């Protein structure tokens, strides 16, 4: 499975990216830092601005989006740091 990764270039987001890569790659996932239209998921790490940027950059992709909030308030993200591992297991 392929995951498109959109990320805010901040220290918390980069730490989460490393955690996600270390979790998913050994399970056979491929993480793409560039948008691929044949990916299985779009994963967004950051805040609402990062999420909206990802939707726009992907030309409103129909590939499912999953957002991980690294800020204090996020309306579009399905996951936060407390539920990250639980949600990764669902993939």
PDB file of C-alpha atoms in Angstrom:
ATOM      1  CA  UNK A   1       0.000   0.000   0.000  1.00  0.00           C
ATOM      2  CA  UNK A   2       1.125   3.531  -0.771  1.00  0.00           C
ATOM      3  CA  UNK A   3       0.614   6.564   1.446  1.00  0.00           C
ATOM      4  CA  UNK A   4       1.044  10.121   0.196  1.00  0.00           C
ATOM      5  CA  UNK A   5       2.559  12.165   2.999  1.00  0.00           C
ATOM      6  CA  UNK A   6       1.878  15.867   3.438  1.00  0.00           C
ATOM      7  CA  UNK A   7       3.692  17.424   6.367  1.00  0.00           C
ATOM      8  CA  UNK A   8       4.190  20.765   8.041  1.00  0.00           C
ATOM      9  CA  UNK A   9       7.975  21.266   8.367  1.00  0.00           C
ATOM     10  CA  UNK A  10       7.983  21.674  12.145  1.00  0.00           C
ATOM     11  CA  UNK A  11       9.875  19.676  14.793  1.00  0.00           C
ATOM     12  CA  UNK A  12       6.713  18.027  16.235  1.00  0.00           C
ATOM     13  CA  UNK A  13       5.456  17.050  12.783  1.00  0.00           C
ATOM     14  CA  UNK A  14       8.849  15.653  11.748  1.00  0.00           C
ATOM     15  CA  UNK A  15       9.005  13.544  14.931  1.00  0.00           C
ATOM     16  CA  UNK A  16       5.553  12.138  14.180  1.00  0.00           C
ATOM     17  CA  UNK A  17       6.613  11.431  10.591  1.00  0.00           C
ATOM     18  CA  UNK A  18       9.563   9.401  11.868  1.00  0.00           C
ATOM     19  CA  UNK A  19       7.275   7.452  14.209  1.00  0.00           C
ATOM     20  CA  UNK A  20       4.824   6.722  11.394  1.00  0.00           C
ATOM     21  CA  UNK A  21       7.550   5.643   8.966  1.00  0.00           C
ATOM     22  CA  UNK A  22       9.089   3.346  11.593  1.00  0.00           C
ATOM     23  CA  UNK A  23       5.673   1.814  12.221  1.00  0.00           C
ATOM     24  CA  UNK A  24       4.312   1.431   8.689  1.00  0.00           C
ATOM     25  CA  UNK A  25       7.315   0.696   6.447  1.00  0.00           C
ATOM     26  CA  UNK A  26       8.138  -2.642   8.133  1.00  0.00           C
ATOM     27  CA  UNK A  27       4.511  -3.630   7.503  1.00  0.00           C
ATOM     28  CA  UNK A  28       4.962  -3.165   3.752  1.00  0.00           C
ATOM     29  CA  UNK A  29       3.695   0.394   3.310  1.00  0.00           C
ATOM     30  CA  UNK A  30       5.483   2.771   0.967  1.00  0.00           C
ATOM     31  CA  UNK A  31       5.537   6.411   2.074  1.00  0.00           C
ATOM     32  CA  UNK A  32       5.659   8.930  -0.776  1.00  0.00           C
ATOM     33  CA  UNK A  33       6.731  12.532  -0.107  1.00  0.00           C
ATOM     34  CA  UNK A  34       5.246  13.533  -3.480  1.00  0.00           C
ATOM     35  CA  UNK A  35       1.613  13.113  -4.483  1.00  0.00           C
ATOM     36  CA  UNK A  36       0.883   9.912  -6.387  1.00  0.00           C
ATOM     37  CA  UNK A  37      -2.600   9.579  -7.851  1.00  0.00           C
ATOM     38  CA  UNK A  38      -2.576   5.793  -7.397  1.00  0.00           C
ATOM     39  CA  UNK A  39      -1.861   5.862  -3.648  1.00  0.00           C
ATOM     40  CA  UNK A  40      -4.185   4.241  -1.135  1.00  0.00           C
ATOM     41  CA  UNK A  41      -4.205   7.041   1.457  1.00  0.00           C
ATOM     42  CA  UNK A  42      -3.275  10.686   1.905  1.00  0.00           C
ATOM     43  CA  UNK A  43      -1.758  11.302   5.329  1.00  0.00           C
ATOM     44  CA  UNK A  44      -1.480  14.881   6.576  1.00  0.00           C
ATOM     45  CA  UNK A  45       0.630  15.827   9.604  1.00  0.00           C
ATOM     46  CA  UNK A  46       0.131  19.372  10.869  1.00  0.00           C
ATOM     47  CA  UNK A  47      -2.789  21.682  11.424  1.00  0.00           C
ATOM     48  CA  UNK A  48      -5.814  22.786   9.472  1.00  0.00           C
ATOM     49  CA  UNK A  49      -3.683  24.905   7.135  1.00  0.00           C
ATOM     50  CA  UNK A  50      -1.539  21.907   6.251  1.00  0.00           C
ATOM     51  CA  UNK A  51      -4.657  19.828   5.687  1.00  0.00           C
ATOM     52  CA  UNK A  52      -6.232  22.403   3.367  1.00  0.00           C
ATOM     53  CA  UNK A  53      -2.921  22.778   1.506  1.00  0.00           C
ATOM     54  CA  UNK A  54      -2.796  18.993   0.977  1.00  0.00           C
ATOM     55  CA  UNK A  55      -6.340  18.875  -0.368  1.00  0.00           C
ATOM     56  CA  UNK A  56      -5.579  21.716  -2.767  1.00  0.00           C
ATOM     57  CA  UNK A  57      -2.176  20.345  -3.824  1.00  0.00           C
ATOM     58  CA  UNK A  58      -3.750  16.955  -4.580  1.00  0.00           C
ATOM     59  CA  UNK A  59      -6.393  18.678  -6.737  1.00  0.00           C
ATOM     60  CA  UNK A  60      -9.169  17.579  -4.357  1.00  0.00           C
ATOM     61  CA  UNK A  61      -8.184  13.940  -4.552  1.00  0.00           C
ATOM     62  CA  UNK A  62     -10.772  11.230  -3.966  1.00  0.00           C
ATOM     63  CA  UNK A  63      -8.122   9.199  -2.136  1.00  0.00           C
ATOM     64  CA  UNK A  64      -9.083   9.107   1.572  1.00  0.00           C
ATOM     65  CA  UNK A  65      -7.386  11.714   3.753  1.00  0.00           C
ATOM     66  CA  UNK A  66      -6.266  11.106   7.299  1.00  0.00           C
ATOM     67  CA  UNK A  67      -5.103  14.082   9.331  1.00  0.00           C
ATOM     68  CA  UNK A  68      -2.904  14.046  12.420  1.00  0.00           C
ATOM     69  CA  UNK A  69      -3.049  17.242  14.424  1.00  0.00           C
ATOM     70  CA  UNK A  70       0.252  18.547  15.799  1.00  0.00           C
ATOM     71  CA  UNK A  71      -1.129  21.860  17.032  1.00  0.00           C
ATOM     72  CA  UNK A  72      -3.525  22.895  19.736  1.00  0.00           C
ATOM     73  CA  UNK A  73      -6.691  23.060  17.646  1.00  0.00           C
ATOM     74  CA  UNK A  74      -7.577  21.185  14.501  1.00  0.00           C
ATOM     75  CA  UNK A  75     -11.003  20.766  12.971  1.00  0.00           C
ATOM     76  CA  UNK A  76     -10.089  18.559  10.001  1.00  0.00           C
ATOM     77  CA  UNK A  77      -7.761  16.032  11.657  1.00  0.00           C
ATOM     78  CA  UNK A  78      -9.147  12.657  12.705  1.00  0.00           C
ATOM     79  CA  UNK A  79      -6.266  11.850  15.005  1.00  0.00           C
ATOM     80  CA  UNK A  80      -4.187  13.529  17.650  1.00  0.00           C
ATOM     81  CA  UNK A  81      -1.011  12.391  19.364  1.00  0.00           C
ATOM     82  CA  UNK A  82      -2.895  10.456  22.049  1.00  0.00           C
ATOM     83  CA  UNK A  83      -4.724   8.247  19.525  1.00  0.00           C
ATOM     84  CA  UNK A  84      -1.986   8.004  16.891  1.00  0.00           C
ATOM     85  CA  UNK A  85      -0.907   4.404  17.467  1.00  0.00           C
ATOM     86  CA  UNK A  86      -4.508   3.199  17.711  1.00  0.00           C
ATOM     87  CA  UNK A  87      -5.316   4.830  14.376  1.00  0.00           C
ATOM     88  CA  UNK A  88      -2.163   3.533  12.688  1.00  0.00           C
ATOM     89  CA  UNK A  89      -3.228  -0.001  13.596  1.00  0.00           C
ATOM     90  CA  UNK A  90      -6.477   0.590  11.690  1.00  0.00           C
ATOM     91  CA  UNK A  91      -4.505   1.095   8.458  1.00  0.00           C
TER      92      UNK A  91
END
